[in-house]
Amino acid sequence: MSVGKRLYHYALLYKKTIIIALVMLTVSVAAELAGPFIAKKMIDDHIMGIEETWVQTDQGEDAVAYNETFYKREAYLNEGEQTGGEAGIFQIGLNFYFVDEPVTEAEGERSYKNGMLNFGTGEDAVSYSADELSTSEVLAFYRPEIPRMIQLVLLYFALTVVAAVFHFGQEFQLQRSANRIIQKMRTEVFGHIQRLPINYFDNLPAGKVVSRITNDTEAIRELYVQVLAQFFHSGIYITGIYVALFILDPTLAAICLVLIPLLILWMVIYRKYASKYNQTVRSKVSEINASINESIQGMTIIQAFRKEKKIQDEFEEKNTTHYQFQNKLLNLNSLMSHNLVAILRNITFVAFIWYFGSGALNAESVVTVGVLYAFVDYITRLFQPVTGIVNQLANLELALVAGERVFKLMDEEGETVADGKMDRIKGHVKFDDVSFAYKNDEYVLKNLSFEAKPGETIGLVGHTGSGKSSIMNLLFRFYDNQKGVISVDGMNIQEVPKQTIRDHMGIVLQDPYLFTGTIASNVSLNDPRITREQVEAALKAVGADRVLTHLEQGIDEPVIEKGSTLSSGQRQLISFARALAFNPAVLVLDEATSSIDTETESIIQEAMETLKSGRTTFIIAHRLSTIKNADQIIVLDRGEIVEKGTHDELMARRGKYYQMYELQQGKKAV
């Protein structure tokens, strides 16, 4: 499905609000476009209407006294009111002339000389006896028009108010629906991220993901708020103008239809280049966000190793590319927006002048001043929506590119989140001939087989890259093994929903991650199943109460991003208490004591014996002293098990474990 169709389907979710907005927009445009018709009526029927036929009548409503006789416009005459002959009033420049007889020929150039009003020149000239009217007499003849003109002015004002009110309403409704669409889209994108497998994030910087959820969805929001509103408004506005033009003069309206294919052709050409530029711009925005995020996270290292200049240069390279393509977009918009509209406007006015100059203003085809005014007004108005469409094409293309990026993320295959529960497992973990590779056939674990019985403590040791953490990744199903079977209580974990099996596991990482909130919320993760008493008990069980006693608000002490105001030992204890609060059947300590001071490690060690009871515990450790009491120690080397046994057994073999242990002891003795 194309990006446009998917964005359209999102709009359909709130079609009721959008339809209401479009109805209000239609009313607003109709009220606004009625203005020139009102002006035309005022000009033709009331300002220029004074030149219509006047007839003698008795004194009464709309009757005007002149030379002791009352005259009334034929348009206002009721049946039986005419008492005499016809008369006429004609204007030459700023002067008006009264002809007290029927005027049958009033075409051609007008002139007044020696009491005679002449129409035409040469042999075709026609003359009538006429009197020049004074200013007061002219105003008297205009007096019947004033109430009608006031009514039209009030109607025009009322329509302007209606247009403004409904325009506000449609904008409010569109903004409201756009906000709800983007809210839903962001919720779905963020929810989808939670379902993506861990390996998706291995090669994707966090800043790029953030950019898609924030920047790209905001660009899509502009599509629904600005672009959609402008396109609908312009479409209805242009349609209304063409309807009005066809009512006024079908021929000229047909000429103006040439604008439509020209506009479509321009949109096709514009999108061809704008799409390419916008793709690069959005990509660079993501890279810039990723760069900023990485720099902030690693600011300590950057400054410690004096890499400010290098990081600045790398950032400037991305920023310069972004700037260059923004300029290309700017040049494209500047070249093809204002210039295009100006050219189309000039072409239309040339056609307008040619049409009226060559054929419309002759004796056979008389066009009134009101019609001319309405035409000029509508043609001028016609280019307002055209300009609006042209100006929004950049935002349209930007939104489509942003939508493509967002939907590409949403199209990544996610994992089904299962709400199913199962009874607490016993914690019998077995690896049977398990092999695993992160990339193709580059296996990091090779034919591993071992067993951890319920309640046992298993130590995993080995040099960096030996595969210790990969075992935990497989156990938690962050990744799935390609060969062999991993079972828990006899169940193949690949046949159990990931969330279900993880519900019975707990983990403490080498670098503990704390969320913004409080110490208590970081222990419970706001899980309603974990009470405050359980939080306090978990913290006490790991000895955290002794380390956190100096905090002013205790377990309600605020924690900012990643717990940067806490020491590494405090963060690790909170992370340890978090795992215990969920009472897992299988507990994993991934080098959990490697970044902790000796005193804090001692506190954890004291609690370990109690905590191991009733659960299977895996300890990945560089400090071999932390696993001396383990029921089984597995020694890994390049993804293979090279030794297995208790501490005493392995020391007696004087193999790889013995060498590692003696080396650490030697370092401590220095």
XYZ file of C-alpha atoms in Angstrom:
670
model
C 0.000 0.000 0.000
C 1.371 3.441 -0.949
C 2.247 6.083 1.637
C -0.598 8.295 0.444
C -3.168 5.516 0.864
C -1.920 4.681 4.354
C -2.132 8.314 5.401
C -5.624 8.403 3.886
C -6.652 5.365 5.950
C -5.427 7.108 9.099
C -7.607 10.084 8.176
C -10.599 7.760 7.771
C -10.303 6.846 11.449
C -11.637 10.326 12.239
C -13.673 10.855 9.091
C -16.670 12.218 11.013
C -14.651 15.164 12.343
C -13.023 15.725 8.954
C -16.380 15.637 7.144
C -17.770 18.203 9.597
C -14.719 20.353 8.895
C -15.217 20.047 5.121
C -18.903 20.957 5.385
C -17.979 24.020 7.439
C -15.280 24.850 4.897
C -17.822 24.625 2.065
C -20.180 27.008 3.872
C -17.281 29.378 4.574
C -16.150 29.414 0.932
C -19.719 29.826 -0.366
C -20.292 32.791 1.953
C -16.985 34.333 0.929
C -17.546 33.858 -2.819
C -21.003 35.442 -2.619
C -19.277 38.809 -2.120
C -18.553 39.641 -5.799
C -22.138 38.738 -6.755
C -23.428 41.164 -4.134
C -21.026 43.821 -5.429
C -22.162 43.127 -9.005
C -25.813 43.542 -7.993
C -25.001 46.767 -6.158
C -23.158 48.179 -9.181
C -25.529 47.035 -11.932
C -28.894 47.308 -10.148
C -28.354 50.321 -7.917
C -25.310 52.404 -8.874
C -25.630 51.970 -12.659
C -29.355 51.181 -12.393
C -30.115 54.898 -12.450
C -29.798 54.704 -16.258
C -32.712 52.292 -16.509
C -36.053 53.542 -17.834
C -37.998 55.977 -15.603
C -41.756 56.510 -15.970
C -44.126 59.213 -14.750
C -46.176 58.222 -11.727
C -48.004 59.638 -8.741
C -46.279 60.606 -5.518
C -45.467 57.577 -3.388
C -42.776 55.131 -2.318
C -39.649 55.184 -4.554
C -41.071 58.145 -6.537
C -38.694 61.085 -7.224
C -39.943 64.647 -7.828
C -38.410 66.512 -10.806
C -39.854 69.585 -12.549
C -43.113 69.214 -10.568
C -43.527 65.650 -11.874
C -42.900 62.371 -10.100
C -40.784 59.666 -11.723
C -40.193 56.103 -10.708
C -37.779 53.422 -11.985
C -39.577 50.928 -14.171
C -38.034 48.092 -12.103
C -39.863 49.324 -8.972
C -43.152 50.078 -10.749
C -46.259 48.230 -9.617
C -49.174 47.456 -11.901
C -51.352 50.519 -12.592
C -48.889 53.080 -11.157
C -47.721 54.545 -14.513
C -49.497 57.869 -15.245
C -47.404 59.281 -18.087
C -44.563 58.747 -20.530
C -41.062 57.398 -20.166
C -37.814 59.236 -19.403
C -34.132 58.410 -18.965
C -31.009 59.515 -17.060
C -27.554 59.151 -18.617
C -24.063 59.771 -17.306
C -21.116 61.370 -19.088
C -18.066 61.538 -16.859
C -19.210 62.987 -13.530
C -22.287 64.671 -15.012
C -25.834 63.309 -15.338
C -28.458 64.337 -17.949
C -32.246 63.937 -17.905
C -34.103 63.062 -21.140
C -37.878 63.546 -20.849
C -38.804 61.105 -23.619
C -38.274 57.424 -24.463
C -34.654 56.685 -25.532
C -34.551 53.865 -28.051
C -30.921 54.215 -29.195
C -28.363 54.599 -26.403
C -25.304 52.872 -27.905
C -21.964 54.332 -28.844
C -19.965 57.315 -27.610
C -21.920 59.890 -25.594
C -21.637 63.670 -25.771
C -23.674 66.723 -24.684
C -23.789 69.982 -26.590
C -26.267 72.850 -26.830
C -28.920 71.035 -24.774
C -28.701 67.903 -26.867
C -27.479 64.480 -25.659
C -25.807 62.636 -28.531
C -25.199 58.870 -28.868
C -22.690 57.738 -31.465
C -20.812 59.776 -34.090
C -21.202 60.668 -37.740
C -24.212 59.518 -39.694
C -25.199 56.965 -37.019
C -25.463 59.592 -34.287
C -28.779 59.906 -32.430
C -29.694 63.051 -30.409
C -32.193 63.767 -27.670
C -33.138 66.976 -25.883
C -31.694 66.782 -22.350
C -31.221 68.818 -19.169
C -28.124 68.613 -16.989
C -28.952 67.551 -13.410
C -27.575 69.321 -10.372
C -25.870 67.413 -7.557
C -28.954 67.620 -5.325
C -31.158 66.394 -8.178
C -28.823 63.445 -8.832
C -28.885 62.557 -5.134
C -32.684 62.729 -5.210
C -32.808 60.150 -8.009
C -30.366 57.956 -6.026
C -32.362 58.231 -2.792
C -34.609 55.157 -3.487
C -31.443 53.053 -3.952
C -29.882 53.868 -0.571
C -32.044 51.506 1.599
C -31.474 48.688 -0.882
C -27.717 49.335 -0.976
C -27.603 49.376 2.841
C -29.347 46.000 2.857
C -26.744 44.612 0.454
C -23.908 46.031 2.582
C -25.401 44.417 5.683
C -25.796 41.140 3.784
C -22.163 41.355 2.655
C -21.056 41.985 6.241
C -23.212 39.119 7.530
C -21.728 36.735 4.955
C -18.236 37.874 5.954
C -19.003 37.042 9.579
C -20.481 33.668 8.586
C -17.387 32.920 6.480
C -15.082 33.844 9.374
C -17.016 31.751 11.923
C -17.193 28.660 9.711
C -13.562 29.088 8.649
C -12.574 29.060 12.319
C -14.765 26.015 12.870
C -13.248 24.028 10.025
C -9.721 24.923 11.076
C -10.472 23.905 14.666
C -11.995 20.595 13.576
C -9.118 19.814 11.214
C -6.552 20.671 13.887
C -8.426 18.481 16.335
C -8.599 15.519 13.973
C -4.936 15.994 12.986
C -3.854 15.971 16.617
C -5.816 12.788 17.247
C -4.394 11.130 14.126
C -0.818 11.947 15.136
C -1.513 10.902 18.720
C -2.718 7.518 17.467
C 0.164 7.214 15.005
C 2.789 8.001 17.656
C 1.167 5.558 20.055
C 1.220 2.839 17.408
C 4.819 3.587 16.392
C 6.012 3.593 19.994
C 4.013 0.450 20.720
C 5.513 -1.215 17.653
C 9.011 -0.339 18.862
C 8.287 -2.277 22.044
C 7.526 -5.330 19.909
C 10.613 -5.122 17.701
C 13.279 -7.749 18.372
C 16.437 -6.618 20.136
C 18.577 -7.237 17.062
C 16.710 -4.446 15.227
C 18.351 -1.893 17.508
C 21.846 -3.339 17.186
C 22.702 -1.238 14.147
C 20.184 1.597 14.483
C 21.168 4.657 16.573
C 18.573 5.713 19.129
C 18.514 9.236 17.675
C 17.195 7.939 14.346
C 14.341 6.092 16.055
C 13.525 9.191 18.118
C 13.533 11.312 14.950
C 10.923 9.081 13.332
C 8.632 9.198 16.342
C 8.935 12.966 16.890
C 10.188 14.912 13.849
C 8.687 12.722 11.150
C 5.284 12.403 12.802
C 5.253 16.178 13.346
C 5.848 16.631 9.605
C 2.899 14.293 8.983
C 0.834 16.388 11.382
C 1.481 19.394 9.145
C 0.032 17.346 6.290
C -3.320 17.027 8.053
C -3.342 20.544 9.506
C -1.818 22.759 6.822
C -1.655 20.762 3.589
C -4.998 18.998 3.880
C -6.759 22.201 4.942
C -5.140 24.219 2.152
C -5.848 21.638 -0.542
C -9.480 21.195 0.477
C -9.945 24.936 0.891
C -8.286 25.639 -2.456
C -10.193 22.857 -4.210
C -13.582 24.066 -2.974
C -12.587 27.710 -3.524
C -11.456 27.103 -7.115
C -14.585 25.047 -7.831
C -16.775 27.830 -6.456
C -14.960 30.464 -8.520
C -15.335 28.436 -11.713
C -19.039 27.939 -11.017
C -19.394 31.709 -10.581
C -17.362 32.399 -13.740
C -19.505 30.014 -15.802
C -22.612 31.769 -14.508
C -21.167 35.144 -15.512
C -19.574 34.152 -18.841
C -19.078 30.509 -19.945
C -16.535 31.390 -22.655
C -14.089 33.158 -20.379
C -14.572 30.509 -17.709
C -13.626 27.848 -20.277
C -10.456 29.796 -21.103
C -9.554 29.904 -17.413
C -9.869 26.097 -17.216
C -6.454 25.910 -18.889
C -5.014 26.696 -15.442
C -5.944 23.259 -14.087
C -3.748 21.067 -16.360
C -0.927 23.604 -16.042
C -1.110 23.330 -12.249
C -1.148 19.520 -12.376
C 1.846 19.482 -14.731
C 3.750 21.796 -12.412
C 2.995 19.540 -9.407
C 4.397 16.511 -11.254
C 7.614 18.349 -12.175
C 8.000 19.783 -8.671
C 7.539 16.441 -6.930
C 10.138 14.815 -9.157
C 12.898 16.986 -7.698
C 11.463 17.793 -4.266
C 11.108 14.120 -3.334
C 14.817 13.485 -3.868
C 15.852 16.553 -1.855
C 13.447 15.831 1.002
C 14.668 12.249 1.336
C 18.188 13.525 1.948
C 17.014 16.278 4.302
C 15.000 13.880 6.491
C 17.849 11.372 6.510
C 20.304 14.040 7.647
C 17.906 15.224 10.364
C 17.913 11.664 11.740
C 21.709 11.489 11.575
C 22.010 14.859 13.308
C 19.657 13.697 16.081
C 21.651 10.481 16.474
C 24.904 12.450 16.594
C 23.574 14.852 19.230
C 22.181 11.991 21.314
C 25.472 10.094 21.148
C 27.501 13.206 22.005
C 25.389 14.001 25.052
C 25.560 10.411 26.287
C 29.320 10.302 25.812
C 30.213 13.868 26.794
C 32.441 12.684 29.654
C 34.574 10.572 27.306
C 34.640 13.268 24.603
C 35.985 15.868 26.977
C 38.293 13.493 28.811
C 40.008 12.481 25.561
C 39.854 15.991 24.060
C 37.776 14.910 21.051
C 35.573 18.010 20.964
C 37.043 19.221 17.662
C 36.682 15.851 15.931
C 33.081 15.423 17.097
C 32.362 19.009 16.017
C 33.806 18.341 12.551
C 31.733 15.158 12.150
C 28.613 17.026 13.187
C 29.428 19.930 10.865
C 29.764 17.541 7.930
C 26.220 16.243 8.473
C 24.905 19.738 9.170
C 26.499 21.124 5.987
C 24.924 18.427 3.832
C 21.569 19.172 5.450
C 22.085 22.891 4.765
C 22.999 22.299 1.111
C 19.907 20.245 0.380
C 17.731 22.684 2.289
C 19.086 25.376 -0.033
C 18.280 23.236 -3.049
C 14.714 22.955 -1.795
C 14.651 26.696 -1.169
C 15.842 27.412 -4.720
C 13.284 25.004 -6.146
C 10.461 26.574 -4.143
C 11.555 30.129 -4.920
C 11.951 29.429 -8.618
C 8.705 27.566 -9.162
C 6.218 28.938 -6.646
C 5.958 32.730 -6.876
C 7.205 32.855 -10.475
C 4.714 30.242 -11.615
C 1.768 32.005 -10.011
C 2.855 35.362 -11.454
C 3.143 33.879 -14.954
C -0.237 32.158 -14.737
C -1.841 35.326 -13.402
C -0.417 37.433 -16.233
C -1.483 34.906 -18.867
C -5.013 34.872 -17.466
C -5.294 38.652 -17.412
C -3.970 38.855 -20.987
C -6.690 36.402 -22.037
C -9.220 38.436 -20.047
C -8.222 41.713 -21.750
C -8.119 40.097 -25.174
C -11.519 38.503 -24.726
C -13.343 41.620 -23.542
C -11.403 43.952 -25.828
C -12.058 41.993 -29.000
C -15.529 40.644 -28.620
C -17.396 41.420 -25.471
C -17.605 45.210 -25.546
C -19.507 45.724 -28.773
C -23.040 46.663 -29.644
C -24.168 43.082 -30.008
C -22.724 41.850 -26.720
C -22.996 44.367 -23.932
C -21.218 43.519 -20.654
C -22.161 45.535 -17.627
C -19.735 47.221 -15.270
C -20.885 44.894 -12.489
C -19.983 41.819 -14.563
C -16.555 43.288 -15.319
C -15.994 43.975 -11.632
C -17.086 40.462 -10.662
C -14.804 38.906 -13.295
C -11.768 40.867 -12.125
C -12.566 40.063 -8.497
C -13.013 36.334 -9.141
C -9.891 36.050 -11.314
C -7.886 37.858 -8.628
C -9.337 35.529 -5.989
C -8.609 32.519 -8.207
C -4.879 32.905 -7.676
C -5.116 32.960 -3.889
C -5.884 29.211 -3.652
C -3.457 28.497 -6.508
C -0.735 30.245 -4.514
C -1.829 28.330 -1.423
C -1.526 24.972 -3.227
C 1.887 25.868 -4.645
C 3.171 26.986 -1.247
C 1.986 23.766 0.430
C 3.530 21.403 -2.105
C 6.825 21.521 -0.203
C 5.058 20.503 3.021
C 3.144 17.810 1.128
C 6.339 16.274 -0.205
C 8.000 16.565 3.186
C 5.055 14.795 4.838
C 5.078 11.991 2.255
C 8.800 11.420 2.771
C 8.314 11.479 6.560
C 5.369 9.090 6.213
C 7.486 6.702 4.160
C 10.120 6.648 6.916
C 7.560 6.119 9.678
C 5.755 3.351 7.806
C 9.064 1.676 6.996
C 9.661 1.421 10.736
C 6.125 0.158 11.333
C 6.550 -2.450 8.588
C 9.439 -4.045 10.430
C 8.311 -7.447 11.613
C 7.464 -7.271 15.285
C 6.818 -9.901 17.893
C 3.400 -10.838 19.176
C 2.837 -9.666 22.734
C 1.089 -12.436 24.650
C -0.865 -11.685 27.804
C -1.050 -15.345 28.735
C 0.198 -16.477 32.123
C 1.458 -19.817 33.352
C 2.157 -21.243 36.789
C 5.473 -20.382 38.357
C 8.207 -22.502 36.845
C 10.603 -24.543 38.960
C 13.666 -23.211 37.158
C 15.071 -26.392 35.608
C 17.140 -24.978 32.719
C 18.796 -27.180 30.120
C 20.934 -26.341 27.075
C 21.116 -29.283 24.666
C 23.713 -28.980 21.872
C 22.946 -25.272 21.378
C 24.688 -23.211 18.675
C 24.014 -19.546 17.962
C 25.240 -16.847 15.535
C 24.385 -13.147 15.452
C 25.313 -12.963 11.766
C 24.817 -15.753 9.260
C 27.108 -18.684 10.106
C 29.526 -16.788 12.375
C 28.714 -18.857 15.446
C 29.529 -17.311 18.827
C 28.188 -20.340 20.740
C 29.041 -23.828 19.573
C 27.367 -27.041 20.681
C 26.746 -26.002 24.287
C 25.243 -28.587 26.617
C 24.726 -28.067 30.353
C 21.969 -28.317 32.950
C 20.922 -26.099 35.860
C 18.617 -27.774 38.335
C 16.038 -25.816 40.372
C 17.661 -23.757 43.121
C 21.208 -24.191 41.794
C 23.652 -21.361 41.252
C 25.556 -21.521 37.973
C 28.674 -19.431 37.405
C 29.672 -18.488 33.847
C 33.231 -17.343 33.369
C 35.534 -16.703 30.456
C 37.456 -14.029 28.679
C 35.666 -11.191 26.866
C 33.901 -12.509 23.776
C 33.718 -16.082 25.037
C 29.895 -16.098 24.842
C 28.773 -15.590 28.441
C 26.272 -12.802 27.745
C 25.062 -14.584 24.607
C 23.871 -17.458 26.803
C 21.726 -15.009 28.757
C 20.430 -13.418 25.537
C 19.224 -16.837 24.424
C 17.729 -17.681 27.806
C 15.653 -14.483 27.762
C 14.915 -14.985 24.069
C 16.328 -11.622 23.091
C 17.684 -13.793 20.291
C 16.825 -17.366 19.271
C 19.384 -20.100 18.762
C 19.734 -21.620 15.309
C 20.644 -25.118 16.489
C 19.839 -27.234 19.514
C 17.156 -26.835 22.171
C 16.926 -24.659 25.272
C 14.318 -25.929 27.704
C 12.895 -24.720 30.999
C 11.114 -27.377 33.079
C 11.137 -29.563 29.980
C 9.453 -26.932 27.760
C 11.234 -25.720 24.622
C 11.365 -21.962 25.268
C 10.866 -21.252 21.553
C 7.424 -22.819 21.867
C 6.449 -20.547 24.763
C 5.536 -16.853 24.192
C 8.488 -14.643 25.055
C 6.553 -12.473 27.499
C 5.222 -15.561 29.286
C 8.646 -17.082 29.907
C 10.187 -13.723 30.829
C 7.480 -13.267 33.460
C 9.379 -15.829 35.543
C 12.857 -14.421 34.983
C 14.789 -11.528 36.460
C 18.010 -9.910 35.337
C 20.609 -7.499 36.704
C 22.890 -6.002 34.062
C 26.481 -4.882 34.378
C 25.413 -1.315 33.557
C 22.103 -0.890 35.407
C 19.490 1.271 33.716
C 17.242 3.490 35.816
C 14.210 5.333 34.507
C 13.114 8.848 35.353
C 10.929 8.651 38.466
C 11.748 7.605 42.029
C 13.745 4.806 43.621
C 10.475 3.048 44.470
C 9.139 3.302 40.901
C 12.417 1.948 39.550
C 12.119 -1.107 41.784
C 8.456 -1.828 41.011
C 8.459 -0.402 37.461
C 4.958 0.794 38.446
C 3.679 -2.769 38.299
C 0.435 -2.836 40.338
C 1.258 -6.368 41.516
C 4.216 -5.063 43.523
C 3.223 -3.213 46.684
C 5.240 -0.575 48.482
C 5.911 -3.105 51.254
C 7.406 -5.494 48.695
C 9.597 -2.687 47.329
C 10.900 -1.915 50.807
C 11.452 -5.619 51.515
C 13.401 -6.095 48.273
C 15.624 -3.088 49.001
C 16.229 -4.339 52.527
C 16.969 -7.864 51.346
C 19.851 -6.653 49.154
C 21.094 -4.302 51.857
C 20.183 -1.186 49.875
C 18.583 0.384 52.926
C 22.059 0.794 54.439
C 23.441 2.511 51.322
C 20.415 4.741 50.638
C 19.828 5.955 54.202
C 21.406 9.369 53.579
C 18.883 10.241 50.842
C 16.512 12.954 52.041
C 13.308 11.380 50.713
C 14.316 7.751 51.107
C 12.805 5.448 48.488
C 10.777 8.385 47.160
C 13.987 10.191 46.181
C 13.651 11.473 42.574
C 15.727 9.682 39.957
C 16.638 11.603 36.833
C 17.558 10.036 33.500
C 19.743 6.933 33.957
C 20.140 7.736 37.670
C 23.106 10.014 37.050
C 22.846 11.549 40.540
C 23.372 8.152 42.192
C 26.603 6.243 42.563
C 27.206 3.117 40.486
C 26.811 0.997 43.624
C 23.471 2.592 44.492
C 22.203 2.102 40.952
C 23.257 -1.524 40.985
C 21.538 -2.193 44.308
C 18.310 -0.631 43.021
C 18.575 -2.789 39.911
C 19.192 -5.847 42.078
C 16.178 -5.062 44.260
C 14.085 -4.615 41.085
C 14.858 -8.157 39.997
C 14.075 -9.564 43.429
C 10.807 -7.657 43.801
C 9.398 -9.595 40.851
C 10.355 -12.852 42.653
C 11.729 -14.626 39.554
C 12.231 -18.374 39.363
C 15.373 -17.775 37.288
C 17.698 -14.940 38.274
C 20.516 -13.710 36.045
C 23.346 -11.530 37.316
C 25.250 -10.311 34.259
C 28.537 -9.166 35.828
C 26.328 -7.406 38.352
C 29.166 -6.736 40.806
C 31.868 -5.659 38.359
C 31.263 -1.924 38.801
C 30.581 -2.003 42.544
C 32.961 -1.016 45.292
C 34.204 -3.622 47.749
C 31.916 -2.494 50.567
C 28.775 -2.653 48.397
C 29.862 -5.996 46.954
C 30.139 -7.292 50.484
C 26.571 -6.192 51.175
C 25.316 -8.035 48.086
C 27.321 -11.126 48.906
C 25.722 -11.243 52.355
C 22.269 -11.237 50.804
C 23.092 -13.713 48.040
C 22.744 -16.901 50.076
C 19.228 -15.922 51.166
C 18.253 -14.760 47.700
C 19.368 -17.961 45.971
C 16.908 -20.013 47.937
C 14.053 -21.234 45.756
C 15.396 -19.912 42.455
C 17.904 -20.890 39.808
C 20.653 -18.285 39.606
C 23.076 -17.623 36.768
C 26.063 -15.439 37.602
C 28.256 -14.043 34.845
C 31.346 -12.850 36.633
C 34.776 -11.424 36.002
C 35.457 -11.423 39.744
C 35.791 -15.130 40.340
C 35.463 -14.591 44.091
C 31.730 -13.937 43.587
C 31.109 -17.487 42.295
C 33.297 -19.550 44.604
C 30.206 -21.013 46.255
C 28.361 -21.745 42.991
C 26.947 -25.252 42.549
C 28.444 -25.376 39.081
C 30.960 -23.210 37.243
C 31.058 -23.277 33.440
C 34.239 -22.019 31.791
C 33.801 -20.740 28.224
C 36.380 -20.096 25.542
C 35.450 -18.834 22.077
C 31.894 -20.065 22.400
C 32.690 -23.527 23.681
C 32.609 -25.097 27.141
C 36.156 -26.014 28.066
C 35.636 -26.800 31.759
C 32.739 -27.496 34.069
C 32.526 -28.212 37.820
C 32.652 -26.684 41.288
C 35.320 -24.225 42.381
C 37.277 -26.876 44.237
C 37.039 -29.343 41.373
C 38.239 -26.820 38.821
C 41.072 -25.641 41.029
C 42.167 -29.240 41.453
C 42.344 -29.684 37.670
C 44.718 -26.729 37.433
C 43.290 -25.837 34.024
C 41.990 -22.633 32.507
C 39.865 -21.698 35.524
C 42.832 -22.270 37.827
C 44.968 -19.938 35.697
C 42.298 -17.212 35.695
C 41.770 -17.492 39.448
C 45.476 -17.439 40.270
C 45.979 -14.457 37.980
C 43.255 -12.498 39.795
C 44.661 -13.490 43.156
C 48.080 -12.354 42.046
C 46.724 -8.958 40.988
C 45.078 -8.542 44.350
C 48.283 -9.426 46.154
C 50.229 -6.727 44.358
